Coordinates of C-alpha atoms and ligand atoms in Angstrom, one line a residue:
X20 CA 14.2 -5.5 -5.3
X21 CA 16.5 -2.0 -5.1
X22 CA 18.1 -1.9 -1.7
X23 CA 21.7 -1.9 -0.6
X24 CA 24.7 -4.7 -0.9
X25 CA 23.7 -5.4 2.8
X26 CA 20.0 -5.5 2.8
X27 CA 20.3 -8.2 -0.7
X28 CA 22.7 -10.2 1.2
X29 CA 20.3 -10.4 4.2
X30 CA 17.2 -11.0 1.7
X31 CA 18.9 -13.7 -0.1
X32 CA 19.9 -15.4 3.4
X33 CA 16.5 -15.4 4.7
X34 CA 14.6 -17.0 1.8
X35 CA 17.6 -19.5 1.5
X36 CA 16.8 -20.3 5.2
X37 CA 13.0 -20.0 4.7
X38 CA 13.1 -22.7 1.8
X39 CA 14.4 -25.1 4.4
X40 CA 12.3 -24.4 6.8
X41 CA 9.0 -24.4 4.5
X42 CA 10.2 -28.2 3.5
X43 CA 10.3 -29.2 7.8
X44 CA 7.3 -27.7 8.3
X45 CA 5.4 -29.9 5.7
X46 CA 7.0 -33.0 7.7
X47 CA 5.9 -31.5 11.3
X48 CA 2.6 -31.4 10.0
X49 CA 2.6 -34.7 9.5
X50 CA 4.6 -35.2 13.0
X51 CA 1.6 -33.8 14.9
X52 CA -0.1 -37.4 15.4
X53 CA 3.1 -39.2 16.0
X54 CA 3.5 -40.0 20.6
X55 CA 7.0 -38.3 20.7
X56 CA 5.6 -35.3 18.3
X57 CA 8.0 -33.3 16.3
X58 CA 10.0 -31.6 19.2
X59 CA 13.8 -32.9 18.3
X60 CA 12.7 -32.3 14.6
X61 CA 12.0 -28.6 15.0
X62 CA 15.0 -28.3 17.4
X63 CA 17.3 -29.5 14.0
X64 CA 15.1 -27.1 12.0
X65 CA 15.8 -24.1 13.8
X66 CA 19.6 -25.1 14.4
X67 CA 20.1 -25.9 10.8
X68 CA 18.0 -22.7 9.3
X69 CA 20.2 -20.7 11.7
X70 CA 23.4 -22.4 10.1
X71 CA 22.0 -21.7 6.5
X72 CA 21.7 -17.8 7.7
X73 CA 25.1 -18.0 9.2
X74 CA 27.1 -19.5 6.4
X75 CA 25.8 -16.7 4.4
X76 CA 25.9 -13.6 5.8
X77 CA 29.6 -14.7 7.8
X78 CA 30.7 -15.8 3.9
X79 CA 29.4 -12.1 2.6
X80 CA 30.9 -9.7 5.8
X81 CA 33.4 -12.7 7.2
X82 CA 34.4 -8.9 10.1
X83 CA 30.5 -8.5 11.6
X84 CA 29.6 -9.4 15.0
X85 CA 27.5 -12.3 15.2
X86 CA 24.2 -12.5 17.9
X87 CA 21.6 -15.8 17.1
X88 CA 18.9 -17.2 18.9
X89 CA 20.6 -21.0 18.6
X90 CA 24.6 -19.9 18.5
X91 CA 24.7 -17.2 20.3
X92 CA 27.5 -14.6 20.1
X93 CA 30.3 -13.9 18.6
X94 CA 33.0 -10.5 18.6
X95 CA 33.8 -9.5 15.1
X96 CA 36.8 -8.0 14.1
X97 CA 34.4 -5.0 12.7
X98 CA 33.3 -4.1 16.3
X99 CA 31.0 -1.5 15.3
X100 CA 28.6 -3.8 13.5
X101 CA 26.5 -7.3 14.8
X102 CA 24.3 -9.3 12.8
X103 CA 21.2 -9.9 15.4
X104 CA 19.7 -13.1 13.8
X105 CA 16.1 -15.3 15.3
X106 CA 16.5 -18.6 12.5
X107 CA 12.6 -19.5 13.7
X108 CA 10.6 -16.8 15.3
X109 CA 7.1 -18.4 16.1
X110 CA 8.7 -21.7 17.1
X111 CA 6.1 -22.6 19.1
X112 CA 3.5 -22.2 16.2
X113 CA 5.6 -24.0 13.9
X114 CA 6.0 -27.0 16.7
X115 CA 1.9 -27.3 16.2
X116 CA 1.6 -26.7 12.5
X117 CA 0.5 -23.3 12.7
X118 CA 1.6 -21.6 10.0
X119 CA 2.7 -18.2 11.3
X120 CA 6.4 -18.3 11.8
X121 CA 9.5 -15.8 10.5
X122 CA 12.8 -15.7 9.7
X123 CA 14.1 -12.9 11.9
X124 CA 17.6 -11.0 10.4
X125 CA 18.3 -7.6 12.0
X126 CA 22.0 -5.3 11.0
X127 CA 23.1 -3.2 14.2
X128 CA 25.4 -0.7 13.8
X129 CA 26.9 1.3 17.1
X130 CA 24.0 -0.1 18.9
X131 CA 21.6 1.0 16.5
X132 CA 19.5 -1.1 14.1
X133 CA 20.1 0.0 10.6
X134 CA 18.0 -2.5 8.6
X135 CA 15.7 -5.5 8.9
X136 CA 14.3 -8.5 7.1
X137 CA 11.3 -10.4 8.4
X138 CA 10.2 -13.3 6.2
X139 CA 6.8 -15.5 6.5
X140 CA 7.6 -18.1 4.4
X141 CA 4.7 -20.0 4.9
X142 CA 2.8 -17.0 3.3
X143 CA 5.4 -15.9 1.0
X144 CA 5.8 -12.4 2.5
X145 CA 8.9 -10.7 2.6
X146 CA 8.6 -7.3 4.7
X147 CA 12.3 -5.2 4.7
X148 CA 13.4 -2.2 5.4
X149 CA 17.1 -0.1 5.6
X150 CA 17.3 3.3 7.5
X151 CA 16.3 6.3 5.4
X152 CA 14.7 4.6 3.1
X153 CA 11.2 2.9 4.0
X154 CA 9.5 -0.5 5.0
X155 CA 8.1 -2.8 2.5
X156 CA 6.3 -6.2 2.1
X157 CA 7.5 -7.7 -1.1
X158 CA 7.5 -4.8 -3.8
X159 CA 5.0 -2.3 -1.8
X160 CA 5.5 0.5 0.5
X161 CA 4.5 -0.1 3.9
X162 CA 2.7 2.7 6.5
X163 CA 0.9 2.1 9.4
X164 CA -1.9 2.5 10.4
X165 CA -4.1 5.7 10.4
X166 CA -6.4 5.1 13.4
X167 CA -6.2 7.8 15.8
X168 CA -8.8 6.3 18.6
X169 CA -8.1 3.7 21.1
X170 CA -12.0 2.8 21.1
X171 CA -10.7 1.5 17.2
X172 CA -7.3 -0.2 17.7
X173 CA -6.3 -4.0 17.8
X174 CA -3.2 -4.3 19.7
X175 CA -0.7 -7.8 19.4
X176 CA 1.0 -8.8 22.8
X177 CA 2.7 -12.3 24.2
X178 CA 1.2 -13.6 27.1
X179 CA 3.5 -15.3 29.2
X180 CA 3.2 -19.7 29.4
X181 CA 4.8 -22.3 31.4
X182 CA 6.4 -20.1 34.2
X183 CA 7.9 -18.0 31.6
X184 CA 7.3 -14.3 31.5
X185 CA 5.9 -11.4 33.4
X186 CA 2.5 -12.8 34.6
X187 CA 1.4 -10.4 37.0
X188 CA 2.3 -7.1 34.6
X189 CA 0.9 -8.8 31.7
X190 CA -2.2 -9.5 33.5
X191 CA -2.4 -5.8 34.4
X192 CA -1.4 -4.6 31.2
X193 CA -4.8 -6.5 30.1
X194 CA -6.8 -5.6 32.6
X195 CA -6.3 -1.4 32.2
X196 CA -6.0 -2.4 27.9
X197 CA -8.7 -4.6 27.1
X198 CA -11.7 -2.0 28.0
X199 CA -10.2 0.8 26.2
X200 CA -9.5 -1.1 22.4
X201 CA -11.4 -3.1 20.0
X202 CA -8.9 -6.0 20.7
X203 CA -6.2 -7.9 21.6
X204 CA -4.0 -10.7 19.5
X205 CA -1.7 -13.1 21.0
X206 CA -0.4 -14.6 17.4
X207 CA 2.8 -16.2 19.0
X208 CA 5.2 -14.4 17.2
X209 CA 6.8 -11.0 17.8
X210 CA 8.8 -10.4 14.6
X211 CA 5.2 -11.1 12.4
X212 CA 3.8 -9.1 15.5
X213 CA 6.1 -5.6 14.5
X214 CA 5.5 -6.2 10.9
X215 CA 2.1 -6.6 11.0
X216 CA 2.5 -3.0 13.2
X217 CA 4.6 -1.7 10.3
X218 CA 1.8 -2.7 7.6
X219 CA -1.2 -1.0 9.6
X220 CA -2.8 -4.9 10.4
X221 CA -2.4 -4.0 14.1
X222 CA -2.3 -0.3 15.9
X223 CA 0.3 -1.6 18.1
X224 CA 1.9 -4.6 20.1
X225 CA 3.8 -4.8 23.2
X226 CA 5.4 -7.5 24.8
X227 CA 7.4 -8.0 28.3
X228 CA 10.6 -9.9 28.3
X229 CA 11.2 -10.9 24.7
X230 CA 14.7 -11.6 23.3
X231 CA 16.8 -9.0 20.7
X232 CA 16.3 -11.7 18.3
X233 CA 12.5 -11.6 18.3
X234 CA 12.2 -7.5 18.2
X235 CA 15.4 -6.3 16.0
X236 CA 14.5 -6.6 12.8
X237 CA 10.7 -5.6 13.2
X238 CA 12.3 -2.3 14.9
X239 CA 13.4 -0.7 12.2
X240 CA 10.4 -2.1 9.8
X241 CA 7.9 -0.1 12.2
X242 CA 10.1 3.4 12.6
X243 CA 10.3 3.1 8.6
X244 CA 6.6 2.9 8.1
X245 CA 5.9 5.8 10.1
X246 CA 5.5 4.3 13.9
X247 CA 7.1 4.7 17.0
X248 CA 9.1 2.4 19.5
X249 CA 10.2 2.3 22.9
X250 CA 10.9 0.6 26.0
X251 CA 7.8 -0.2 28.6
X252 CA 10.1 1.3 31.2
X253 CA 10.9 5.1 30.9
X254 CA 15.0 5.5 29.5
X255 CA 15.6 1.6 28.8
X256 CA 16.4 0.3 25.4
X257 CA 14.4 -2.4 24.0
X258 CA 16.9 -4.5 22.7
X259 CA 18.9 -4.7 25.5
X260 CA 16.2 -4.4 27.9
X261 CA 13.8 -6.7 26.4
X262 CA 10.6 -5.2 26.8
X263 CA 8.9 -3.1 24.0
X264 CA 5.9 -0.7 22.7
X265 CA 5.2 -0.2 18.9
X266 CA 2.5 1.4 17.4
X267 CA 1.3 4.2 15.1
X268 CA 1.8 8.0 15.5
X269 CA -1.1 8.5 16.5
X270 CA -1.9 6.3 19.0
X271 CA 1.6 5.9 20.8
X272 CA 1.6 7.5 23.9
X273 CA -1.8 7.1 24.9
X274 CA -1.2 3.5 24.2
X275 CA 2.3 4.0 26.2
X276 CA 0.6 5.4 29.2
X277 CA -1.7 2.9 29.4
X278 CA 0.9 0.0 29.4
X279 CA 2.9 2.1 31.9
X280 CA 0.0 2.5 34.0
X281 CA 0.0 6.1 33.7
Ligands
LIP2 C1 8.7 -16.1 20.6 C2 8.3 -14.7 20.4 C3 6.9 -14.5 21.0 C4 7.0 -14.7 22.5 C5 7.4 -16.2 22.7 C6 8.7 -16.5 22.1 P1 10.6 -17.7 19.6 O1 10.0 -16.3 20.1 O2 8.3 -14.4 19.1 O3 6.5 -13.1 20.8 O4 5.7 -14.5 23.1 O5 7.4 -16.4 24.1 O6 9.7 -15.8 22.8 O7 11.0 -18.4 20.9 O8 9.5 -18.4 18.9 O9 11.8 -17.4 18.7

């Protein structure tokens, strides 16, 4: 797999992390009929895939900036670059034995994200992609998809649970969406959600209040397959706003003005 020092680093650290997580998830499977259920075991999953992802990428570029779902941040001595790292994207899924779960590794550089890795590793699927040079999933090029009518497109989205989230907008987002597509996923996992955007699976997926963990890798994978992304709100960033739209070429700012209520 060609690619730069940086990108190989990040690859090998996400299917070192995914091999660990692969082995949990056989034993949360069998966790799912137990009374206490597999909570505290995919709590040490997570931490411990996170540490796997740490030890490597700190060991390969010991000056980077360090952001993860589980440890949080760190400065680097390098101040213009930040590893932006989910361990378990999907974690809910991978609590219940679903298997659609990612490892999440993102490179920023002055605020921008320069390359990302995504891996399922339930479904062996590796999706990358560095600045300039394309998205991928395993040895082939990625694009997305070529629909041009709403009346066509699937669209992914995360609806809010437990308190969590932006009920209300959600609900409206679904309310002005769902008559004007052919459909809309909730697949529990917004890394797999921009990839699947960046392979032309879905048309587009937006989701309100998500973390830069879940969306920074998936980012870049959807620019470098030929889509666009922005914030929901006019002039905010995603990543540091936490609210996103991705989606085809052709498609993006009807799909935009709908989720802006436009
Ligand atoms: C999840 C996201 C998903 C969102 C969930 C959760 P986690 O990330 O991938 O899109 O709807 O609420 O934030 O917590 O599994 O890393």
């Amino acid at each position: 797999m060609q690619g730069s020092a940086n990108l190989n680093l990040m690859i090998k650290a996400a299917r070192k992390a995914g091999r660990s997580l692969v082995k949990d998830f056989r034993e949360v499977e069998n966790l799912q009929v137990s009374s206490k259920g597999p909570g505290d075991f995919v709590t040490r999953a997570d931490r411990e895939a996170e540490r796997i992802i740490k030890q490597e990428l700190m060991t390969g570029r010991p000056t980077y900036g360090w952001l993860g779902e589980e440890t949080g941040e760190t400065e680097g001595a390098d101040p213009t670059r930040r590893w932006i790292v989910d361990p378990l994207d999907g974690t809910t899924n991978f609590l219940h034995g679903l298997p659609h779960w990612a490892v999440s590794i993102a490179l920023e550089h002055k605020g921008e994200i320069v390359s990302g890795v995504i891996f399922d590793a339930a479904k062996d699927e590796i999706y990358w992609a560095e600045k300039g040079t394309g998205a991928w999933l395993n040895e082939s090029r990625l694009r997305v998809s070529g629909r041009r009518a709403m009346s066509d497109a699937v669209f992914a989205t995360g609806i809010p649970f437990a308190g969590r989230g932006a009920l209300p907008a959600t609900l409206q987002d679904l309310a002005r969406l769902m008559p004007a597509c052919a459909g809309v996923r909730r697949w529990g996992a917004a890394a797999l959600d921009l990839a699947y955007v960046a392979a032309g699976r879905f048309e587009g997926y937006w989701e309100r209040g998500i973390q830069p963990w879940d969306m920074a890798a998936g980012i870049i994978l959807v620019r470098e397959a030929g889509g666009f992304v922005s914030a929901i709100r006019e002039g905010d960033d995603p990543v540091q706003n936490g609210s996103i739209i991705a989606a085809n070429s052709a498609l993006f700012e009807d799909f935009r003005k709908v989720i802006r209520g436009e």
